[in-house]
Coordinates of C-alpha atoms and ligand atoms in Angstrom, one line a residue:
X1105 CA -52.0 15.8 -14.2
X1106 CA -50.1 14.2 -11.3
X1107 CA -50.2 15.3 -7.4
X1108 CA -53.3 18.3 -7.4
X1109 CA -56.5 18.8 -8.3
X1110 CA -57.6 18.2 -11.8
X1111 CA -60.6 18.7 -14.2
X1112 CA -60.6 16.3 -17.1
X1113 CA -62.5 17.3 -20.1
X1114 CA -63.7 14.9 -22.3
X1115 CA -64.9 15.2 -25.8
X1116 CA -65.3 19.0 -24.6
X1117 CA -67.4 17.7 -22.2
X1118 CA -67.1 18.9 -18.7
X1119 CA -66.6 16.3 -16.0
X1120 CA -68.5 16.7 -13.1
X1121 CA -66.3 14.8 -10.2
X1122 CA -62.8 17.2 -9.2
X1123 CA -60.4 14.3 -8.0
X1124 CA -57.7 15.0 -5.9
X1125 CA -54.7 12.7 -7.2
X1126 CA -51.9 11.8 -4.3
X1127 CA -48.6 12.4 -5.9
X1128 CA -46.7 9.0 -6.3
X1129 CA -44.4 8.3 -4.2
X1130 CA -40.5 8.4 -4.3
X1131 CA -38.7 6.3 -2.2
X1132 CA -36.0 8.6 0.2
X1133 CA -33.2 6.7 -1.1
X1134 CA -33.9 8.4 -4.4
X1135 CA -35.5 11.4 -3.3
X1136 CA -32.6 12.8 -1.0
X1137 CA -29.8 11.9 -4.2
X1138 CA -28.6 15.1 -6.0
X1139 CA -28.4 15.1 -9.9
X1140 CA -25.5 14.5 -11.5
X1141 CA -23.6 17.7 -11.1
X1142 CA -21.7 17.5 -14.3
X1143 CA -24.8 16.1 -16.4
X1144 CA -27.2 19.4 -14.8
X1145 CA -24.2 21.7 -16.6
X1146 CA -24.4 19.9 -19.9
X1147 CA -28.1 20.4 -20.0
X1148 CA -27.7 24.2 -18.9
X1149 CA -25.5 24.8 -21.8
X1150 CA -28.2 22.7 -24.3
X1151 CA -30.9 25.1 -23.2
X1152 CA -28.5 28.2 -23.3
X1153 CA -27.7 27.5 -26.8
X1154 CA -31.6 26.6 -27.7
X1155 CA -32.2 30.3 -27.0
X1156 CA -29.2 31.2 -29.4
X1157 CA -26.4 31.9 -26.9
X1158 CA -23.0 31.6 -28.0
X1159 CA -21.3 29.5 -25.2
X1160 CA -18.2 28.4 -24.2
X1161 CA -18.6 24.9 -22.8
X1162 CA -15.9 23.2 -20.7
X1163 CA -18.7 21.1 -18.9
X1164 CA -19.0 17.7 -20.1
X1165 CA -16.1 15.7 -19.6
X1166 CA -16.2 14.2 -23.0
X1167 CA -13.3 13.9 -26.0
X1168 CA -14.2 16.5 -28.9
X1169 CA -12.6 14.2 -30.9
X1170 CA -14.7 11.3 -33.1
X1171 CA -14.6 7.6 -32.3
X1172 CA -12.0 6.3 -35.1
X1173 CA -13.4 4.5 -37.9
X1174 CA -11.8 1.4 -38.2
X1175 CA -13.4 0.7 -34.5
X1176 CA -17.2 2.1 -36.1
X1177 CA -16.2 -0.6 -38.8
X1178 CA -15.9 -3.2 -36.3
X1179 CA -19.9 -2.4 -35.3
X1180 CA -20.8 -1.3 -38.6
X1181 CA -19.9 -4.9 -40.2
X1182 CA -21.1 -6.8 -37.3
X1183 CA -24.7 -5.2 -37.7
X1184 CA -24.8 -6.4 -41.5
X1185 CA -23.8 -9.8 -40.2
X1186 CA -26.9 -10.1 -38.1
X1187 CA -25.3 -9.7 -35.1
X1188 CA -28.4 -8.7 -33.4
X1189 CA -29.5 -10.6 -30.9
X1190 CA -29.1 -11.0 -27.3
X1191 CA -25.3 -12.1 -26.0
X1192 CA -24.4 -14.1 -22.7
X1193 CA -24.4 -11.4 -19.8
X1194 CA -21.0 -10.4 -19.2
X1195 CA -20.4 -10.2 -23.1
X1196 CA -18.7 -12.4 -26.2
X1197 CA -16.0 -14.6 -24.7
X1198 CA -13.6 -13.3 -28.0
X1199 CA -14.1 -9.6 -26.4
X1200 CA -13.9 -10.7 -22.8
X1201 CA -11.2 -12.8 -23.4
X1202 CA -9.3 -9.7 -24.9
X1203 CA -10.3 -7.2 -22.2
X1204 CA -8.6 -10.5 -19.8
X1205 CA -5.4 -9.9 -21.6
X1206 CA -5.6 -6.5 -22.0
X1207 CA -5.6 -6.0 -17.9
X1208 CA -2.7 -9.1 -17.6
X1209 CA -0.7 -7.4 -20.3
X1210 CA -1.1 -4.0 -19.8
X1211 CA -2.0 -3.5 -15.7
X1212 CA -0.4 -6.0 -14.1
X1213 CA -3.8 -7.5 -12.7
X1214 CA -4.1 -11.1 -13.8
X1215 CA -7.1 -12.0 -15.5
X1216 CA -9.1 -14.4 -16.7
X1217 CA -11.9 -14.2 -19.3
X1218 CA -14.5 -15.2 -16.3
X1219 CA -13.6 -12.6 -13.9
X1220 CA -14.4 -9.7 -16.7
X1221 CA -18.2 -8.3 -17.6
X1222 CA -18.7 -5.7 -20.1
X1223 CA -21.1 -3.1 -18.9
X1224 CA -23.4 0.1 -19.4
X1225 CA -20.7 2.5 -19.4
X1226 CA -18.3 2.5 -16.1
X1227 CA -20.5 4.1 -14.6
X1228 CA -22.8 1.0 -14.7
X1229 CA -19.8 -1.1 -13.2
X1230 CA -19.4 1.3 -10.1
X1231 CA -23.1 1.4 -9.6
X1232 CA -22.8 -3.0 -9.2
X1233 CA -19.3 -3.0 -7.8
X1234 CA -20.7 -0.4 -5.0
X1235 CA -23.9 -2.9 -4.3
X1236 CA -22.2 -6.2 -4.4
X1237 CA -19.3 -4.7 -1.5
X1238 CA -21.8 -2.9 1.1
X1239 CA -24.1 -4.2 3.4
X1240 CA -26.9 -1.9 3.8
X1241 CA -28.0 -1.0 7.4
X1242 CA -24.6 -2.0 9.0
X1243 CA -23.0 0.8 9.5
X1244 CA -20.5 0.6 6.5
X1245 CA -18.4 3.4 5.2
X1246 CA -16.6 3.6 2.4
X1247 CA -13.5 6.2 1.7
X1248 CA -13.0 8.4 -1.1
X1249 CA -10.3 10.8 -1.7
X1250 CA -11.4 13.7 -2.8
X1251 CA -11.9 16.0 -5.2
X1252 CA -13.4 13.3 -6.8
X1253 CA -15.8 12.5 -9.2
X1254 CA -19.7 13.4 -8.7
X1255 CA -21.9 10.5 -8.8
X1256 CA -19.1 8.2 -6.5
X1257 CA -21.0 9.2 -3.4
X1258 CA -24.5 9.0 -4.5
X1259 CA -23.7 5.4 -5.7
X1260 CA -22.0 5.0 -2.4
X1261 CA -25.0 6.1 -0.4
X1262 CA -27.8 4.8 -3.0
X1263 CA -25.9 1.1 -1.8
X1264 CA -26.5 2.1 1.4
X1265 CA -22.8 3.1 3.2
X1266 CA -21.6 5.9 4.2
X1267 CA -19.3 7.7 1.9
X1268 CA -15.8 9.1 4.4
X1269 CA -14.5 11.6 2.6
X1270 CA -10.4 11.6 2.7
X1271 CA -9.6 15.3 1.4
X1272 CA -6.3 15.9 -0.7
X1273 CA -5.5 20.0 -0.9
X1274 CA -4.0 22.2 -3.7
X1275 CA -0.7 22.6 -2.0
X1276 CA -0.1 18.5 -2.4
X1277 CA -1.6 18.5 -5.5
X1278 CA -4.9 17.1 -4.3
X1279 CA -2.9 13.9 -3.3
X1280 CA -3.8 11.8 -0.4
X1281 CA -1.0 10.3 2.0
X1282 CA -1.0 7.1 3.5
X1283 CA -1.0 8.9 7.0
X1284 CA -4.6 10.8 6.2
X1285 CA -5.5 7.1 4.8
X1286 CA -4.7 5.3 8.1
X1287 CA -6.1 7.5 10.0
X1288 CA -9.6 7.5 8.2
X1289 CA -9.8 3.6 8.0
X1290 CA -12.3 2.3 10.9
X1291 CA -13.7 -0.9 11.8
X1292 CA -16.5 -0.1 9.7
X1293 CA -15.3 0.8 6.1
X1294 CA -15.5 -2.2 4.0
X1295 CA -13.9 -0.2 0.8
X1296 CA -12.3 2.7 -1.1
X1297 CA -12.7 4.0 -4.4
X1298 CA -9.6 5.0 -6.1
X1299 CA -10.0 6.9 -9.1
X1300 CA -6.2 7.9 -10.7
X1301 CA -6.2 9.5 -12.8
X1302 CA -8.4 11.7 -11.3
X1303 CA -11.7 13.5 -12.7
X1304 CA -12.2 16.6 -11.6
X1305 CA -8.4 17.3 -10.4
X1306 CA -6.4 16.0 -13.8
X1307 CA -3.6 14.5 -12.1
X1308 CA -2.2 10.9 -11.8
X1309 CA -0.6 9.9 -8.5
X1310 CA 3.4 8.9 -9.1
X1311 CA 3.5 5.0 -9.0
X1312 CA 5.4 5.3 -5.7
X1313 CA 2.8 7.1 -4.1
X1314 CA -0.2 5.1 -4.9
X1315 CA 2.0 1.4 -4.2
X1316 CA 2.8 3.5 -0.8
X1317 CA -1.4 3.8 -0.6
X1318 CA -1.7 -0.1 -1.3
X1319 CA 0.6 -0.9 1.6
X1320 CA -1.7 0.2 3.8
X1321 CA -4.7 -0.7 2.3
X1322 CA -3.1 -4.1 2.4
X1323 CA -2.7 -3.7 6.2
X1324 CA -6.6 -4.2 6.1
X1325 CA -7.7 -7.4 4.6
X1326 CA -11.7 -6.9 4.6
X1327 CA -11.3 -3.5 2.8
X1328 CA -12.2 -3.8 -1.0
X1329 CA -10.4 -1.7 -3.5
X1330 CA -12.9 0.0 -6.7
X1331 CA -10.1 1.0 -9.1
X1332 CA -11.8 3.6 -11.7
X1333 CA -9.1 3.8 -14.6
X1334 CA -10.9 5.0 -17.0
X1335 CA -8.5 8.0 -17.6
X1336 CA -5.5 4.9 -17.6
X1337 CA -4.1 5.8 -21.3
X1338 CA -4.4 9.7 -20.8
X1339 CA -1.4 10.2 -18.7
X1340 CA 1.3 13.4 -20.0
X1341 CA 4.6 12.9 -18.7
X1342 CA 5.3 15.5 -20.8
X1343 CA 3.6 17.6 -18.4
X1344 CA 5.2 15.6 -15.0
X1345 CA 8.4 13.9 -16.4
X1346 CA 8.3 9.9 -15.6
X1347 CA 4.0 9.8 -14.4
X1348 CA 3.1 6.4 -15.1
X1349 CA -0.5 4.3 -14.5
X1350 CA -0.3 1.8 -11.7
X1351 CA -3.3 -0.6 -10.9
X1352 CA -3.6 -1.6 -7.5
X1353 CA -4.9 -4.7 -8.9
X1354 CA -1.8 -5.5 -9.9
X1355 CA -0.1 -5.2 -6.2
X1356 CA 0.0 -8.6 -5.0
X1357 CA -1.5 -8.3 -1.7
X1358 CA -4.8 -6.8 -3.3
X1359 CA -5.6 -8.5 -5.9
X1360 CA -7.7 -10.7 -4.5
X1361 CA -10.1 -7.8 -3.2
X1362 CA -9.4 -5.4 -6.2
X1363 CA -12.3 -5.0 -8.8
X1364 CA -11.0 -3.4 -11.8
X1365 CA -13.2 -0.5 -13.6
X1366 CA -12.5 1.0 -16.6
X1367 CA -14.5 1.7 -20.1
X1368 CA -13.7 2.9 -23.4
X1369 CA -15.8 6.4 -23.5
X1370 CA -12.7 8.6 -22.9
X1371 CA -9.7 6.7 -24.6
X1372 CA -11.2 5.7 -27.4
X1373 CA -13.8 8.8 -28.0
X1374 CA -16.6 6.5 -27.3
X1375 CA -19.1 8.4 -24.9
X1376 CA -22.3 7.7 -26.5
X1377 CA -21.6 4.0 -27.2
X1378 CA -21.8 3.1 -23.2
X1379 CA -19.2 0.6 -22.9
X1380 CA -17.6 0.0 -19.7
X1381 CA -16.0 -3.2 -18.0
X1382 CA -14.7 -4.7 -15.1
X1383 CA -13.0 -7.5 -13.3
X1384 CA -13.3 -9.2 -10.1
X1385 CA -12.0 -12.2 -8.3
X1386 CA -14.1 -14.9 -9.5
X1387 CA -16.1 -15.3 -7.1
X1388 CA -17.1 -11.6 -7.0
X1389 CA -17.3 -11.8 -10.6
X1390 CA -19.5 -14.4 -10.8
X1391 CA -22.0 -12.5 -8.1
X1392 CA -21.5 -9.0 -10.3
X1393 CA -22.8 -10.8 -13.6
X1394 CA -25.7 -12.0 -11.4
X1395 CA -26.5 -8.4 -10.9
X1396 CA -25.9 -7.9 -13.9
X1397 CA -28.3 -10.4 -15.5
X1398 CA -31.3 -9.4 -13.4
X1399 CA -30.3 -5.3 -14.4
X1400 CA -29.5 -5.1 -18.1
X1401 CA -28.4 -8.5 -19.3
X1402 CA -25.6 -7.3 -22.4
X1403 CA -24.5 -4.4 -24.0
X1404 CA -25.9 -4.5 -27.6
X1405 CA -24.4 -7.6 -29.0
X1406 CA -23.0 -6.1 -32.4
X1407 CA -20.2 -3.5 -29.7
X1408 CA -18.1 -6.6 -29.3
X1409 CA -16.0 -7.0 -32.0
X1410 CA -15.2 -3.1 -31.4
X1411 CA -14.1 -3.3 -28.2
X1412 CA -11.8 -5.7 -29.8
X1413 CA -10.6 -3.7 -32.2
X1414 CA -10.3 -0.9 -30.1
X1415 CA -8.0 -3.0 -27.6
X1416 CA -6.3 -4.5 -30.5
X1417 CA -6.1 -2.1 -33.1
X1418 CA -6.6 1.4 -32.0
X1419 CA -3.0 2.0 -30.4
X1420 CA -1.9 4.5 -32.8
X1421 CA -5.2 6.6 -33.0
X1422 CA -5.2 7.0 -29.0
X1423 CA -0.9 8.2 -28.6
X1424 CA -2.8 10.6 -31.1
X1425 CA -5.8 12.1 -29.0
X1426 CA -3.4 11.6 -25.8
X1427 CA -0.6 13.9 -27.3
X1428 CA -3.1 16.5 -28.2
X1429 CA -4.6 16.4 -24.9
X1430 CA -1.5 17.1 -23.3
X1431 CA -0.5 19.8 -25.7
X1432 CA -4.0 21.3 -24.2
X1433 CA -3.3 20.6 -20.5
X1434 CA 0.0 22.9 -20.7
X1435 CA -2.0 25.4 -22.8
X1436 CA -5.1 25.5 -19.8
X1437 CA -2.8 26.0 -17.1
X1438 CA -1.4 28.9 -18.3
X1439 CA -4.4 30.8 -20.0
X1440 CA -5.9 30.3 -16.1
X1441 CA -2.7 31.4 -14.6
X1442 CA -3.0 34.7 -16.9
X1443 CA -6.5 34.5 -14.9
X1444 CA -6.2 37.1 -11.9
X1445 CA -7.2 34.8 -7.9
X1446 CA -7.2 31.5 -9.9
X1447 CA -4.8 29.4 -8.7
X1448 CA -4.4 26.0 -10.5
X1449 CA -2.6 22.7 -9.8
X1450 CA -1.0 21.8 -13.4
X1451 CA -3.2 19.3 -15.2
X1452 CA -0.7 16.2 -16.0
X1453 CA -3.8 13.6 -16.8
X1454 CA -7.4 13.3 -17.6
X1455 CA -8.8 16.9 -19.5
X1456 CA -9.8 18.6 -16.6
X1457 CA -8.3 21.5 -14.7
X1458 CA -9.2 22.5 -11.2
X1459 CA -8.5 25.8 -10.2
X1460 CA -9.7 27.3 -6.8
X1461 CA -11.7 30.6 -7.4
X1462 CA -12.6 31.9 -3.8
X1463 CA -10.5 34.6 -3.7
X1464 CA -13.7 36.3 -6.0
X1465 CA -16.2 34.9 -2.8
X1466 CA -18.2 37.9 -1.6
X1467 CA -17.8 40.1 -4.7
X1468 CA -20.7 41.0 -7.1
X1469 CA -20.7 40.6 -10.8
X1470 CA -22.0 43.3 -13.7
X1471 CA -25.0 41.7 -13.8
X1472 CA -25.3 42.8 -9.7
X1473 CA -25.1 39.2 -8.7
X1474 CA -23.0 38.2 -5.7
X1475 CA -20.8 35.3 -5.8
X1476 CA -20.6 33.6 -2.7
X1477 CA -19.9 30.3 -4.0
X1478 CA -18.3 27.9 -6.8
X1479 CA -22.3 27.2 -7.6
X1480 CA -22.7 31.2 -7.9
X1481 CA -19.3 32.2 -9.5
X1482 CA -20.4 29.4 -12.2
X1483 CA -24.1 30.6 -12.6
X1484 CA -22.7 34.0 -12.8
X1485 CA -20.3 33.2 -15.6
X1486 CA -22.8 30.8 -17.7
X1487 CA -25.4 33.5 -17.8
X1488 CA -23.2 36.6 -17.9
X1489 CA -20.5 35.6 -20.0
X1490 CA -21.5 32.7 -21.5
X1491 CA -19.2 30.5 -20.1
X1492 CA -19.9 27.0 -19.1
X1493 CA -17.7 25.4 -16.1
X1494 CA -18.6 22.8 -13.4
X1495 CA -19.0 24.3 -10.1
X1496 CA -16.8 22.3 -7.4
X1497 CA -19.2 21.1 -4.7
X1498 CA -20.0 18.3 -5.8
X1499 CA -16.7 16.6 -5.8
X1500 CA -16.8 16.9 -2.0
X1501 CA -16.5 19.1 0.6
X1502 CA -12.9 20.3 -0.1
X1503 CA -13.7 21.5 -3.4
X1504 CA -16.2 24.0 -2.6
X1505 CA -14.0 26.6 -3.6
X1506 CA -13.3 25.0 -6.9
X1507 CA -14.8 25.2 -10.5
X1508 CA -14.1 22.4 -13.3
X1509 CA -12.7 23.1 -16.3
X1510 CA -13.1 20.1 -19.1
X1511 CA -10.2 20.8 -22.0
X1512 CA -11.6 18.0 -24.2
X1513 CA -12.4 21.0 -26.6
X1514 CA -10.4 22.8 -29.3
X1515 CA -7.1 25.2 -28.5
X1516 CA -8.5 28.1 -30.0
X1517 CA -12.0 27.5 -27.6
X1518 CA -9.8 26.8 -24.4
X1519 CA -7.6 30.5 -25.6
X1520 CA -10.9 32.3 -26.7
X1521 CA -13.1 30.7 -24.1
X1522 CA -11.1 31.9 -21.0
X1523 CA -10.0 35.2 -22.4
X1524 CA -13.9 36.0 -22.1
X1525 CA -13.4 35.2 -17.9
X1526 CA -10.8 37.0 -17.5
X1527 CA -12.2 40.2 -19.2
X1528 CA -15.1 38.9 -16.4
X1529 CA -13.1 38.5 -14.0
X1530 CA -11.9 41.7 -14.5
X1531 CA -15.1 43.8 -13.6
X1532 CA -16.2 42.2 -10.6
X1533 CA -16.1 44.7 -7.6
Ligands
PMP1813 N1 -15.5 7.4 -14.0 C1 -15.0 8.6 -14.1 C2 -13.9 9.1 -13.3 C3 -15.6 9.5 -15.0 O1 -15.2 10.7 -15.2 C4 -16.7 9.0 -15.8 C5 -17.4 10.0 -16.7 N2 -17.9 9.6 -17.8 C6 -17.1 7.7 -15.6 C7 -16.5 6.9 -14.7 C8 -18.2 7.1 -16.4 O2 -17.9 6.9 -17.7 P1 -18.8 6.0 -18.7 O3 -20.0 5.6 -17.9 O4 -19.0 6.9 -19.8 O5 -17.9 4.8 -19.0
LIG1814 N1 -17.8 11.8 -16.5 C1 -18.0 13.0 -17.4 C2 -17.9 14.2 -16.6 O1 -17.6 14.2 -15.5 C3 -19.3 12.8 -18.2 C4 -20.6 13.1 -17.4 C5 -20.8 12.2 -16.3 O2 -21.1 11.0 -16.5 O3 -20.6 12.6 -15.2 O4 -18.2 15.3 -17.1

């Protein structure tokens, strides 16, 4: 037993001595970070359906659909051929190489094979990208439009910066402007992290409006540019006629401070493998796989002719997840319209949807518990009507009024699963 008093029995045998244990300690920089908001829900629901609830769950923000199997091939067949050992750091040149072409192809953002490492996930490549760019103890911020994603500003602050939040608002469509951007940049920020699409809001910026964001940014030549595409291929202009990706990598005044981030977990249905990758100026690059080598060295060595596959070979099998997924993003919008005091910017990327639900702040549920919060209303709903959402304050301070809805689930879940809220919804006085 750690951190109290303690009497150890051995054999049966009582010990005489009671020993007072310190607890161990936990440096601040740990100690003050909050858990990952969206990983807390996931293991709410685990435990909810361990005791034999029936929930809903549109927490994790994780494709329902299976990794296709010509890409499992790829791993399967490399395991029988012994591909088992350890791989240079950054990854096979063959899947590098691809990833290089991939970005020059497909983004605009020239690359070569030695500016790319293949990483732990994405979230692996923010967590390096964020300590190779900040300097701790100097005072350095970094922006981040918000709503965004939960663990940007614990990485931020964990690399020892402060994280300036730049709020977007449902009336623009959580969409910062180059004006709010200006006029957040100080001497002291040394980078931004640009995440469009966007998780939690599930909208892309138009191409004109984020090259309109890079002309600034390119006013300011020591601020570095963390590009999380990870939601690149899922983009529904049949939701917002003419949306298209743009990399800011690939605007010519910023690729020379742009690091690249993006991962196969959502395109590809490939959560659990943890493959993630990124690309840097060279020099940058070479200091990232430094990092890297000291941290995890490789991803397993037999992932590498998937990723190839997947960039090669999986076109077809992604148009086929990303059509479905839009087909669900106009389906979520208007079950939570049909939702009485939601109101909901129309999901056109990503899976999630981001409604605002203070307009049921101050009111108490069936189960006589007050919702004064995102954090409550979500408790509320998980425990009352089995429901599992994301409560918004996490994803910064303008989206305390928010919950997260993930539609990487089934049609008939998203209909059935928010039919149950709004019978909720319905009852609270
Ligand atoms: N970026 C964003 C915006 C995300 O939503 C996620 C969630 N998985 C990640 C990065 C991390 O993805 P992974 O580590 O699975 O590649
Ligand atoms: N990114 C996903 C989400 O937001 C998966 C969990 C996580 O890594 O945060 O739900």
């Amino acid at each position: 037993m750690h951190g109290g008093r303690s009497v150890a029995r051995l054999s049966g045998a009582r010990v005489a001595r009671i020993t007072t244990i310190p607890p161990m300690f936990v440096s601040t920089r740990i100690a003050s970070m909050s858990e990952s908001a969206t990983l807390a829900v996931g293991a709410k629901v685990a435990e909810a359906r361990a005791k034999g609830h029936d929930v809903i769950a549109f927490a994790m923000g994780e494709p329902d659909f299976d990794t296709p199997d010509n890409i499992k091939r790829a791993a399967i067949n490399a395991l029988e051929r012994g591909i088992t050992k350890y791989a240079p750091t950054p990854g096979e040149k063959s899947a590098r190489e691809c990833i290089a072409r991939k970005l020059t192809l497909e983004n605009g953002v020239e690359t070569s094979f030695d500016q790319v490492t293949v990483t732990v996930g994405a979230k692996h490549a923010i967590y390096m990208a964020l300590q190779a760019i900040i300097e701790p103890g100097r005072g350095d911020e970094v922006l981040l439009p918000t709503p965004a994603w939960v663990s940007y500003k614990p990485l931020i602050e964990l690399a020892g910066a402060k994280c300036v939040e730049v709020p977007g608002t449902v009336a623009n469509g959580f969409r910062i402007t180059p004006n709010q951007l200006a006029a957040a940049i100080t001497p002291r920020t040394v980078g931004i992290v640009w995440n469009s699409p966007s998780n939690p809001c599930g909208t892309a910026y138009p191409v004109a409006e984020v090259r309109a964001l890079c002309e600034e940014l390119a006013r300011h030549e020591r601020i570095a540019i963390l590009s999380d595409e990870i939601y690149e291929k899922l983009i529904y202009p049949e939701v917002a006629p003419g949306l298209a990706h743009f990399s800011p990598g690939s605007h010519a005044a910023l690729a020379g401070r742009t690091i690249t981030i993006n991962g196969m977990s959502k395109s590809y249905a490939m959560t659990g493998w943890r493959v993630g990758y990124m690309a840097a100026p060279k020099a940058m690059a070479s200091e990232l796989i430094k990092l890297q080598g000291q941290m995890t060295n490789s991803i397993p060595s037999f992932f590498y002719p998937a990723i190839v596959e997947a960039l090669t070979n999986s076109a077809v099998g992604v148009e086929a997840m990303r059509v479905k997924f839009a087909a669900r993003a106009a389906l979520i919008k208007r079950e939570l319209d049909a939702v009485p005091g939601f109101v909901t910017v129309a999901p056109n990327a990503a899976f999630y949807a981001f409604p605002d639900v203070s307009a049921h702040f101050g009111k108490t549920t069936p189960g006589g518990n007050r919702i004064t919060t995102a954090q409550s209303f979500a408790d509320a709903l998980l425990h009352e009507a089995h429901v599992a959402v994301v409560p918004g304050e996490d994803f910064g301070a303008c989206a305390r009024h928010h919950i997260r809805f993930s539609f990487a689930c089934a049609e008939e879940t998203i209909v059935t699963g928010i039919a149950r809220i709004r019978e909720w919804v319905a009852v609270l006085r």
